[in-house]
Amino acid sequence: MAIILGRKPIIESKEYDDYAVGLALPIQITNVAFKQNYTEIEQLKSNIKNLLLTKKGERVMQPNFGSGLQELLFDFNDELLSTKIEETITTALENWLPYVVVQQINVNQSNDNKDRNTVGITISFNVRNSPELNTVSFKIW
């Protein structure tokens, strides 16, 4: 199966299973090297986490890279917070990963999460030109 990102086809094939395409998040050290991703979809999930968990201004030479989700954590935790989080995620993905088509964003604001100032997020998405639905989950704190 090939997935088209912009004009470049990404080929997922058994022939390339031994080639890493990037680092997995969170960064973990294995007995040989850093843990790596071997499929483009797994790498894309890591890229989404990296983008959304990066604070704006944190990346050198790209001060607009990131999402600003952490700044929302200490807003008043009501039903408007989930709307703000969804808008922040959608804006960041449209700007930095435009080939990701968001289908659904679930924001977990349970009482347990509120007490810990954390929010659980699950994003269901497609890659442009692909019907396959993928999900990525993470917490912001």
PDB file of C-alpha atoms in Angstrom:
ATOM      1  CA  MET A   1       0.000   0.000   0.000  1.00  0.00           C
ATOM      2  CA  ALA A   2       1.288   3.478  -0.820  1.00  0.00           C
ATOM      3  CA  ILE A   3       0.134   6.654   0.903  1.00  0.00           C
ATOM      4  CA  ILE A   4       0.602   9.970  -0.873  1.00  0.00           C
ATOM      5  CA  LEU A   5       1.858  12.878   1.273  1.00  0.00           C
ATOM      6  CA  GLY A   6       1.726  15.937  -0.914  1.00  0.00           C
ATOM      7  CA  ARG A   7       3.475  14.694  -4.062  1.00  0.00           C
ATOM      8  CA  LYS A   8       5.757  12.136  -2.449  1.00  0.00           C
ATOM      9  CA  PRO A   9       4.500   8.549  -2.170  1.00  0.00           C
ATOM     10  CA  ILE A  10       5.207   6.794   1.085  1.00  0.00           C
ATOM     11  CA  ILE A  11       5.588   3.103   0.501  1.00  0.00           C
ATOM     12  CA  GLU A  12       4.751   0.630   3.229  1.00  0.00           C
ATOM     13  CA  SER A  13       6.164  -2.688   2.189  1.00  0.00           C
ATOM     14  CA  LYS A  14       7.655  -5.762   3.842  1.00  0.00           C
ATOM     15  CA  GLU A  15      10.799  -5.066   1.812  1.00  0.00           C
ATOM     16  CA  TYR A  16      11.602  -2.032   4.000  1.00  0.00           C
ATOM     17  CA  ASP A  17      10.739  -3.438   7.443  1.00  0.00           C
ATOM     18  CA  ASP A  18      14.376  -3.278   8.594  1.00  0.00           C
ATOM     19  CA  TYR A  19      14.761   0.464   7.910  1.00  0.00           C
ATOM     20  CA  ALA A  20      13.870   2.931  10.636  1.00  0.00           C
ATOM     21  CA  VAL A  21      12.111   6.095   9.531  1.00  0.00           C
ATOM     22  CA  GLY A  22      12.577   8.082  12.740  1.00  0.00           C
ATOM     23  CA  LEU A  23      12.674   8.186  16.522  1.00  0.00           C
ATOM     24  CA  ALA A  24       9.762   7.075  18.672  1.00  0.00           C
ATOM     25  CA  LEU A  25       8.284   9.345  21.313  1.00  0.00           C
ATOM     26  CA  PRO A  26       8.768   9.447  24.191  1.00  0.00           C
ATOM     27  CA  ILE A  27      12.501   9.110  23.626  1.00  0.00           C
ATOM     28  CA  GLN A  28      13.659   5.797  25.048  1.00  0.00           C
ATOM     29  CA  ILE A  29      17.067   4.193  25.057  1.00  0.00           C
ATOM     30  CA  THR A  30      17.165   0.526  24.094  1.00  0.00           C
ATOM     31  CA  ASN A  31      20.186  -1.723  24.533  1.00  0.00           C
ATOM     32  CA  VAL A  32      21.540  -0.602  21.148  1.00  0.00           C
ATOM     33  CA  ALA A  33      20.251   2.903  20.403  1.00  0.00           C
ATOM     34  CA  PHE A  34      17.187   5.111  20.750  1.00  0.00           C
ATOM     35  CA  LYS A  35      13.864   3.379  20.154  1.00  0.00           C
ATOM     36  CA  GLN A  36      12.905   3.870  16.502  1.00  0.00           C
ATOM     37  CA  ASN A  37       9.789   3.717  14.338  1.00  0.00           C
ATOM     38  CA  TYR A  38       9.771   1.397  11.366  1.00  0.00           C
ATOM     39  CA  THR A  39       6.523   2.503   9.689  1.00  0.00           C
ATOM     40  CA  GLU A  40       5.526   5.899   8.400  1.00  0.00           C
ATOM     41  CA  ILE A  41       2.250   5.860  10.341  1.00  0.00           C
ATOM     42  CA  GLU A  42       4.038   5.247  13.655  1.00  0.00           C
ATOM     43  CA  GLN A  43       6.459   8.050  12.805  1.00  0.00           C
ATOM     44  CA  LEU A  44       3.564  10.337  11.926  1.00  0.00           C
ATOM     45  CA  LYS A  45       2.008   9.624  15.333  1.00  0.00           C
ATOM     46  CA  SER A  46       5.324  10.574  16.968  1.00  0.00           C
ATOM     47  CA  ASN A  47       5.465  13.733  14.849  1.00  0.00           C
ATOM     48  CA  ILE A  48       1.935  14.693  15.930  1.00  0.00           C
ATOM     49  CA  LYS A  49       2.848  14.210  19.609  1.00  0.00           C
ATOM     50  CA  ASN A  50       6.076  16.154  19.112  1.00  0.00           C
ATOM     51  CA  LEU A  51       4.250  19.068  17.487  1.00  0.00           C
ATOM     52  CA  LEU A  52       1.417  19.235  19.999  1.00  0.00           C
ATOM     53  CA  LEU A  53       3.575  18.810  23.110  1.00  0.00           C
ATOM     54  CA  THR A  54       6.112  21.444  22.012  1.00  0.00           C
ATOM     55  CA  LYS A  55       5.596  24.911  23.485  1.00  0.00           C
ATOM     56  CA  LYS A  56       5.690  27.813  21.059  1.00  0.00           C
ATOM     57  CA  GLY A  57       9.106  29.441  21.253  1.00  0.00           C
ATOM     58  CA  GLU A  58      10.760  26.263  22.516  1.00  0.00           C
ATOM     59  CA  ARG A  59      12.288  25.234  19.198  1.00  0.00           C
ATOM     60  CA  VAL A  60      15.415  27.096  18.127  1.00  0.00           C
ATOM     61  CA  MET A  61      15.099  29.063  14.863  1.00  0.00           C
ATOM     62  CA  GLN A  62      11.386  28.205  14.584  1.00  0.00           C
ATOM     63  CA  PRO A  63       9.632  30.208  17.315  1.00  0.00           C
ATOM     64  CA  ASN A  64       6.160  29.523  15.893  1.00  0.00           C
ATOM     65  CA  PHE A  65       6.579  25.731  15.920  1.00  0.00           C
ATOM     66  CA  GLY A  66       4.388  24.037  18.514  1.00  0.00           C
ATOM     67  CA  SER A  67       0.824  24.266  19.698  1.00  0.00           C
ATOM     68  CA  GLY A  68       0.489  26.125  22.988  1.00  0.00           C
ATOM     69  CA  LEU A  69      -1.528  23.340  24.653  1.00  0.00           C
ATOM     70  CA  GLN A  70       0.358  23.593  27.950  1.00  0.00           C
ATOM     71  CA  GLU A  71      -0.709  27.218  28.342  1.00  0.00           C
ATOM     72  CA  LEU A  72      -4.358  26.109  28.263  1.00  0.00           C
ATOM     73  CA  LEU A  73      -3.979  23.708  31.196  1.00  0.00           C
ATOM     74  CA  PHE A  74      -4.426  26.404  33.795  1.00  0.00           C
ATOM     75  CA  ASP A  75      -7.435  28.011  32.131  1.00  0.00           C
ATOM     76  CA  PHE A  76     -10.740  27.527  33.880  1.00  0.00           C
ATOM     77  CA  ASN A  77     -11.544  23.835  33.420  1.00  0.00           C
ATOM     78  CA  ASP A  78     -15.058  23.963  31.998  1.00  0.00           C
ATOM     79  CA  GLU A  79     -16.743  22.878  28.764  1.00  0.00           C
ATOM     80  CA  LEU A  80     -15.059  25.765  26.895  1.00  0.00           C
ATOM     81  CA  LEU A  81     -11.620  24.335  27.650  1.00  0.00           C
ATOM     82  CA  SER A  82     -12.212  21.318  25.421  1.00  0.00           C
ATOM     83  CA  THR A  83     -13.269  23.641  22.584  1.00  0.00           C
ATOM     84  CA  LYS A  84     -10.096  25.718  23.036  1.00  0.00           C
ATOM     85  CA  ILE A  85      -7.977  22.548  23.048  1.00  0.00           C
ATOM     86  CA  GLU A  86      -9.653  21.261  19.885  1.00  0.00           C
ATOM     87  CA  GLU A  87      -9.111  24.599  18.108  1.00  0.00           C
ATOM     88  CA  THR A  88      -5.458  24.721  19.198  1.00  0.00           C
ATOM     89  CA  ILE A  89      -4.829  21.174  17.945  1.00  0.00           C
ATOM     90  CA  THR A  90      -6.613  21.790  14.649  1.00  0.00           C
ATOM     91  CA  THR A  91      -4.705  25.022  14.006  1.00  0.00           C
ATOM     92  CA  ALA A  92      -1.302  23.473  14.778  1.00  0.00           C
ATOM     93  CA  LEU A  93      -1.958  20.445  12.573  1.00  0.00           C
ATOM     94  CA  GLU A  94      -3.232  22.589   9.687  1.00  0.00           C
ATOM     95  CA  ASN A  95      -0.110  24.781   9.866  1.00  0.00           C
ATOM     96  CA  TRP A  96       2.591  22.140  10.363  1.00  0.00           C
ATOM     97  CA  LEU A  97       1.157  18.798   9.198  1.00  0.00           C
ATOM     98  CA  PRO A  98      -1.435  19.765   6.555  1.00  0.00           C
ATOM     99  CA  TYR A  99      -1.685  16.219   5.184  1.00  0.00           C
ATOM    100  CA  VAL A 100      -3.232  15.047   8.484  1.00  0.00           C
ATOM    101  CA  VAL A 101      -7.032  15.130   8.246  1.00  0.00           C
ATOM    102  CA  VAL A 102      -8.528  15.202  11.743  1.00  0.00           C
ATOM    103  CA  GLN A 103     -11.734  13.200  12.059  1.00  0.00           C
ATOM    104  CA  GLN A 104     -12.324  13.495  15.800  1.00  0.00           C
ATOM    105  CA  ILE A 105     -10.678  14.920  18.914  1.00  0.00           C
ATOM    106  CA  ASN A 106     -11.660  13.544  22.318  1.00  0.00           C
ATOM    107  CA  VAL A 107     -10.667  15.562  25.373  1.00  0.00           C
ATOM    108  CA  ASN A 108     -10.768  13.699  28.701  1.00  0.00           C
ATOM    109  CA  GLN A 109     -11.493  16.174  31.485  1.00  0.00           C
ATOM    110  CA  SER A 110     -12.397  13.657  34.177  1.00  0.00           C
ATOM    111  CA  ASN A 111     -12.365  14.775  37.810  1.00  0.00           C
ATOM    112  CA  ASP A 112      -9.261  12.661  38.358  1.00  0.00           C
ATOM    113  CA  ASN A 113      -7.479  14.557  35.560  1.00  0.00           C
ATOM    114  CA  LYS A 114      -8.734  17.923  36.868  1.00  0.00           C
ATOM    115  CA  ASP A 115      -7.221  17.243  40.289  1.00  0.00           C
ATOM    116  CA  ARG A 116      -3.846  16.562  38.667  1.00  0.00           C
ATOM    117  CA  ASN A 117      -4.026  19.443  36.140  1.00  0.00           C
ATOM    118  CA  THR A 118      -3.817  16.984  33.254  1.00  0.00           C
ATOM    119  CA  VAL A 119      -5.945  16.475  30.186  1.00  0.00           C
ATOM    120  CA  GLY A 120      -6.083  13.272  28.150  1.00  0.00           C
ATOM    121  CA  ILE A 121      -6.372  13.719  24.392  1.00  0.00           C
ATOM    122  CA  THR A 122      -7.157  11.191  21.674  1.00  0.00           C
ATOM    123  CA  ILE A 123      -7.044  12.249  18.028  1.00  0.00           C
ATOM    124  CA  SER A 124      -8.547  10.131  15.246  1.00  0.00           C
ATOM    125  CA  PHE A 125      -7.144  11.063  11.862  1.00  0.00           C
ATOM    126  CA  ASN A 126      -6.573  10.032   8.266  1.00  0.00           C
ATOM    127  CA  VAL A 127      -3.596  10.773   6.094  1.00  0.00           C
ATOM    128  CA  ARG A 128      -4.641  12.630   2.955  1.00  0.00           C
ATOM    129  CA  ASN A 129      -5.743  10.194   0.201  1.00  0.00           C
ATOM    130  CA  SER A 130      -5.955   7.266   2.631  1.00  0.00           C
ATOM    131  CA  PRO A 131      -9.208   5.817   4.008  1.00  0.00           C
ATOM    132  CA  GLU A 132      -7.409   4.172   6.955  1.00  0.00           C
ATOM    133  CA  LEU A 133      -8.344   5.722  10.304  1.00  0.00           C
ATOM    134  CA  ASN A 134      -5.505   6.094  12.834  1.00  0.00           C
ATOM    135  CA  THR A 135      -5.457   7.288  16.433  1.00  0.00           C
ATOM    136  CA  VAL A 136      -2.885   8.885  18.676  1.00  0.00           C
ATOM    137  CA  SER A 137      -3.345   9.445  22.420  1.00  0.00           C
ATOM    138  CA  PHE A 138      -1.359  11.465  24.930  1.00  0.00           C
ATOM    139  CA  LYS A 139      -1.686  13.589  28.056  1.00  0.00           C
ATOM    140  CA  ILE A 140      -0.732  17.172  28.607  1.00  0.00           C
ATOM    141  CA  TRP A 141       0.353  18.226  32.072  1.00  0.00           C
TER     142      TRP A 141
END
